[in-house]
Amino acid sequence: MNIPNRITLSRIMLIPFFILLLAISFEWGEITVGERILPVSHLAAAILFIVASTTDWIDGYYARKHNLVTNLGKFLDPLADKLLVSAAFILLVEQGLAPAWIVIIIISREFAITGLRLVAAGEGIVLAASQMGKLKTWIQIIAVSALLLHNFPFSYLGLPFDIIALYAAMIITVVSGVEYFIKNWHVMRDSK
């Protein structure tokens, strides 16, 4: 297994630790962020989420720079992104920081694209992530990070950046999903 794929696997292995930080009530104290209270466990989860998300850029950059792009990497990288971001969004709903309906839309798109990729894989076709899909992932990462940080530092400005980023993530998620299906509809049309 090459280095980019190992980096991707490390992202997947960080997910349980991220989940534990948000799912278990650790009494590590709180930080006042504008008019909001930021539990230290949420800060720790945000840092871990940001570190894990950064590996998405690192593995892709390293794979392209050293010509180490593999079919396994094309499969694992978007899967790792979907697992990390879906876990984060589900836990944000549980924490009352994100509306469930938005998260349902976002995760439904991820299931639909994964289904399309499975059909393609059955035909021996590997569908790589599109540029719009990569943009979608980064906007989702920004939204999750802002929500985990309880809108820090934007809360001091009275700007609901976390909510704006969440709605932007939902919109770009839907648009990128539609684009991906249109671009790859031949896989569904031509499947046996």
mmCIF file of N, CA and C in Angstrom, residues 129-176:
data_model
loop_
_atom_site.group_PDB
_atom_site.id
_atom_site.type_symbol
_atom_site.label_atom_id
_atom_site.label_comp_id
_atom_site.label_asym_id
_atom_site.label_seq_id
_atom_site.Cartn_x
_atom_site.Cartn_y
_atom_site.Cartn_z
ATOM 1 N N ALA A 129 -13.572 11.480 -8.031
ATOM 2 C CA ALA A 129 -14.310 12.652 -7.572
ATOM 3 C C ALA A 129 -14.143 13.784 -8.585
ATOM 4 N N SER A 130 -15.214 14.547 -8.778
ATOM 5 C CA SER A 130 -15.164 15.688 -9.686
ATOM 6 C C SER A 130 -14.633 16.913 -8.937
ATOM 7 N N GLN A 131 -14.301 17.953 -9.683
ATOM 8 C CA GLN A 131 -13.845 19.201 -9.051
ATOM 9 C C GLN A 131 -14.961 19.782 -8.189
ATOM 10 N N MET A 132 -16.189 19.714 -8.667
ATOM 11 C CA MET A 132 -17.327 20.210 -7.896
ATOM 12 C C MET A 132 -17.504 19.384 -6.626
ATOM 13 N N GLY A 133 -17.255 18.080 -6.725
ATOM 14 C CA GLY A 133 -17.330 17.218 -5.548
ATOM 15 C C GLY A 133 -16.265 17.568 -4.523
ATOM 16 N N LYS A 134 -15.086 17.918 -5.003
ATOM 17 C CA LYS A 134 -14.013 18.325 -4.084
ATOM 18 C C LYS A 134 -14.349 19.652 -3.404
ATOM 19 N N LEU A 135 -14.919 20.579 -4.177
ATOM 20 C CA LEU A 135 -15.355 21.850 -3.598
ATOM 21 C C LEU A 135 -16.429 21.598 -2.543
ATOM 22 N N LYS A 136 -17.366 20.700 -2.864
ATOM 23 C CA LYS A 136 -18.427 20.331 -1.918
ATOM 24 C C LYS A 136 -17.844 19.822 -0.610
ATOM 25 N N THR A 137 -16.835 18.960 -0.720
ATOM 26 C CA THR A 137 -16.206 18.405 0.479
ATOM 27 C C THR A 137 -15.591 19.504 1.331
ATOM 28 N N TRP A 138 -14.884 20.439 0.713
ATOM 29 C CA TRP A 138 -14.238 21.511 1.481
ATOM 30 C C TRP A 138 -15.252 22.457 2.108
ATOM 31 N N ILE A 139 -16.334 22.734 1.413
ATOM 32 C CA ILE A 139 -17.365 23.591 2.016
ATOM 33 C C ILE A 139 -18.032 22.865 3.182
ATOM 34 N N GLN A 140 -18.255 21.562 3.039
ATOM 35 C CA GLN A 140 -18.800 20.790 4.159
ATOM 36 C C GLN A 140 -17.837 20.812 5.342
ATOM 37 N N ILE A 141 -16.550 20.673 5.086
ATOM 38 C CA ILE A 141 -15.543 20.696 6.156
ATOM 39 C C ILE A 141 -15.557 22.050 6.866
ATOM 40 N N ILE A 142 -15.658 23.126 6.097
ATOM 41 C CA ILE A 142 -15.714 24.466 6.694
ATOM 42 C C ILE A 142 -16.967 24.603 7.548
ATOM 43 N N ALA A 143 -18.103 24.123 7.037
ATOM 44 C CA ALA A 143 -19.357 24.219 7.789
ATOM 45 C C ALA A 143 -19.286 23.422 9.084
ATOM 46 N N VAL A 144 -18.807 22.181 8.994
ATOM 47 C CA VAL A 144 -18.700 21.348 10.196
ATOM 48 C C VAL A 144 -17.761 21.991 11.212
ATOM 49 N N SER A 145 -16.630 22.495 10.747
ATOM 50 C CA SER A 145 -15.663 23.133 11.653
ATOM 51 C C SER A 145 -16.285 24.336 12.349
ATOM 52 N N ALA A 146 -16.987 25.174 11.592
ATOM 53 C CA ALA A 146 -17.621 26.356 12.186
ATOM 54 C C ALA A 146 -18.687 25.956 13.205
ATOM 55 N N LEU A 147 -19.454 24.917 12.893
ATOM 56 C CA LEU A 147 -20.477 24.458 13.835
ATOM 57 C C LEU A 147 -19.852 23.862 15.088
ATOM 58 N N LEU A 148 -18.792 23.074 14.913
ATOM 59 C CA LEU A 148 -18.115 22.484 16.074
ATOM 60 C C LEU A 148 -17.504 23.553 16.983
ATOM 61 N N LEU A 149 -17.054 24.633 16.372
ATOM 62 C CA LEU A 149 -16.437 25.727 17.131
ATOM 63 C C LEU A 149 -17.481 26.734 17.625
ATOM 64 N N HIS A 150 -18.747 26.393 17.474
ATOM 65 C CA HIS A 150 -19.846 27.257 17.916
ATOM 66 C C HIS A 150 -19.705 28.662 17.338
ATOM 67 N N ASN A 151 -19.334 28.716 16.058
ATOM 68 C CA ASN A 151 -19.220 29.941 15.277
ATOM 69 C C ASN A 151 -18.040 30.827 15.680
ATOM 70 N N PHE A 152 -17.091 30.298 16.401
ATOM 71 C CA PHE A 152 -15.891 31.067 16.741
ATOM 72 C C PHE A 152 -15.053 31.237 15.486
ATOM 73 N N PRO A 153 -14.468 32.363 15.205
ATOM 74 C CA PRO A 153 -14.495 33.660 15.901
ATOM 75 C C PRO A 153 -15.589 34.597 15.417
ATOM 76 N N PHE A 154 -16.454 34.119 14.515
ATOM 77 C CA PHE A 154 -17.457 34.982 13.893
ATOM 78 C C PHE A 154 -18.536 35.441 14.863
ATOM 79 N N SER A 155 -18.704 34.718 15.970
ATOM 80 C CA SER A 155 -19.724 35.100 16.950
ATOM 81 C C SER A 155 -19.414 36.467 17.553
ATOM 82 N N TYR A 156 -18.147 36.836 17.605
ATOM 83 C CA TYR A 156 -17.777 38.150 18.135
ATOM 84 C C TYR A 156 -18.234 39.274 17.204
ATOM 85 N N LEU A 157 -18.408 38.957 15.933
ATOM 86 C CA LEU A 157 -18.844 39.945 14.945
ATOM 87 C C LEU A 157 -20.354 39.937 14.740
ATOM 88 N N GLY A 158 -21.026 38.975 15.377
ATOM 89 C CA GLY A 158 -22.465 38.846 15.201
ATOM 90 C C GLY A 158 -22.837 38.250 13.851
ATOM 91 N N LEU A 159 -21.884 37.612 13.190
ATOM 92 C CA LEU A 159 -22.098 37.014 11.872
ATOM 93 C C LEU A 159 -22.375 35.519 12.035
ATOM 94 N N PRO A 160 -23.533 35.046 11.585
ATOM 95 C CA PRO A 160 -23.851 33.615 11.722
ATOM 96 C C PRO A 160 -23.150 32.776 10.638
ATOM 97 N N PHE A 161 -21.835 32.852 10.608
ATOM 98 C CA PHE A 161 -21.046 32.170 9.582
ATOM 99 C C PHE A 161 -21.309 30.678 9.566
ATOM 100 N N ASP A 162 -21.475 30.070 10.745
ATOM 101 C CA ASP A 162 -21.708 28.626 10.809
ATOM 102 C C ASP A 162 -22.980 28.225 10.062
ATOM 103 N N ILE A 163 -24.037 29.002 10.220
ATOM 104 C CA ILE A 163 -25.309 28.705 9.552
ATOM 105 C C ILE A 163 -25.207 29.007 8.052
ATOM 106 N N ILE A 164 -24.545 30.100 7.705
ATOM 107 C CA ILE A 164 -24.339 30.436 6.289
ATOM 108 C C ILE A 164 -23.542 29.319 5.609
ATOM 109 N N ALA A 165 -22.487 28.864 6.269
ATOM 110 C CA ALA A 165 -21.652 27.789 5.705
ATOM 111 C C ALA A 165 -22.446 26.492 5.581
ATOM 112 N N LEU A 166 -23.319 26.212 6.541
ATOM 113 C CA LEU A 166 -24.131 25.001 6.489
ATOM 114 C C LEU A 166 -25.086 25.038 5.294
ATOM 115 N N TYR A 167 -25.758 26.167 5.092
ATOM 116 C CA TYR A 167 -26.659 26.284 3.941
ATOM 117 C C TYR A 167 -25.874 26.230 2.631
ATOM 118 N N ALA A 168 -24.709 26.859 2.592
ATOM 119 C CA ALA A 168 -23.867 26.797 1.389
ATOM 120 C C ALA A 168 -23.457 25.353 1.115
ATOM 121 N N ALA A 169 -23.126 24.620 2.175
ATOM 122 C CA ALA A 169 -22.740 23.214 2.029
ATOM 123 C C ALA A 169 -23.901 22.402 1.465
ATOM 124 N N MET A 170 -25.104 22.656 1.967
ATOM 125 C CA MET A 170 -26.266 21.925 1.464
ATOM 126 C C MET A 170 -26.495 22.226 -0.018
ATOM 127 N N ILE A 171 -26.417 23.481 -0.397
ATOM 128 C CA ILE A 171 -26.670 23.871 -1.788
ATOM 129 C C ILE A 171 -25.627 23.272 -2.718
ATOM 130 N N ILE A 172 -24.349 23.415 -2.383
ATOM 131 C CA ILE A 172 -23.296 22.883 -3.254
ATOM 132 C C ILE A 172 -23.326 21.359 -3.265
ATOM 133 N N THR A 173 -23.765 20.735 -2.179
ATOM 134 C CA THR A 173 -23.903 19.281 -2.131
ATOM 135 C C THR A 173 -24.940 18.815 -3.145
ATOM 136 N N VAL A 174 -26.082 19.487 -3.179
ATOM 137 C CA VAL A 174 -27.140 19.120 -4.129
ATOM 138 C C VAL A 174 -26.675 19.389 -5.557
ATOM 139 N N VAL A 175 -26.110 20.562 -5.802
ATOM 140 C CA VAL A 175 -25.659 20.920 -7.154
ATOM 141 C C VAL A 175 -24.594 19.949 -7.647
ATOM 142 N N SER A 176 -23.632 19.625 -6.798
ATOM 143 C CA SER A 176 -22.559 18.711 -7.217
ATOM 144 C C SER A 176 -23.096 17.305 -7.458
#
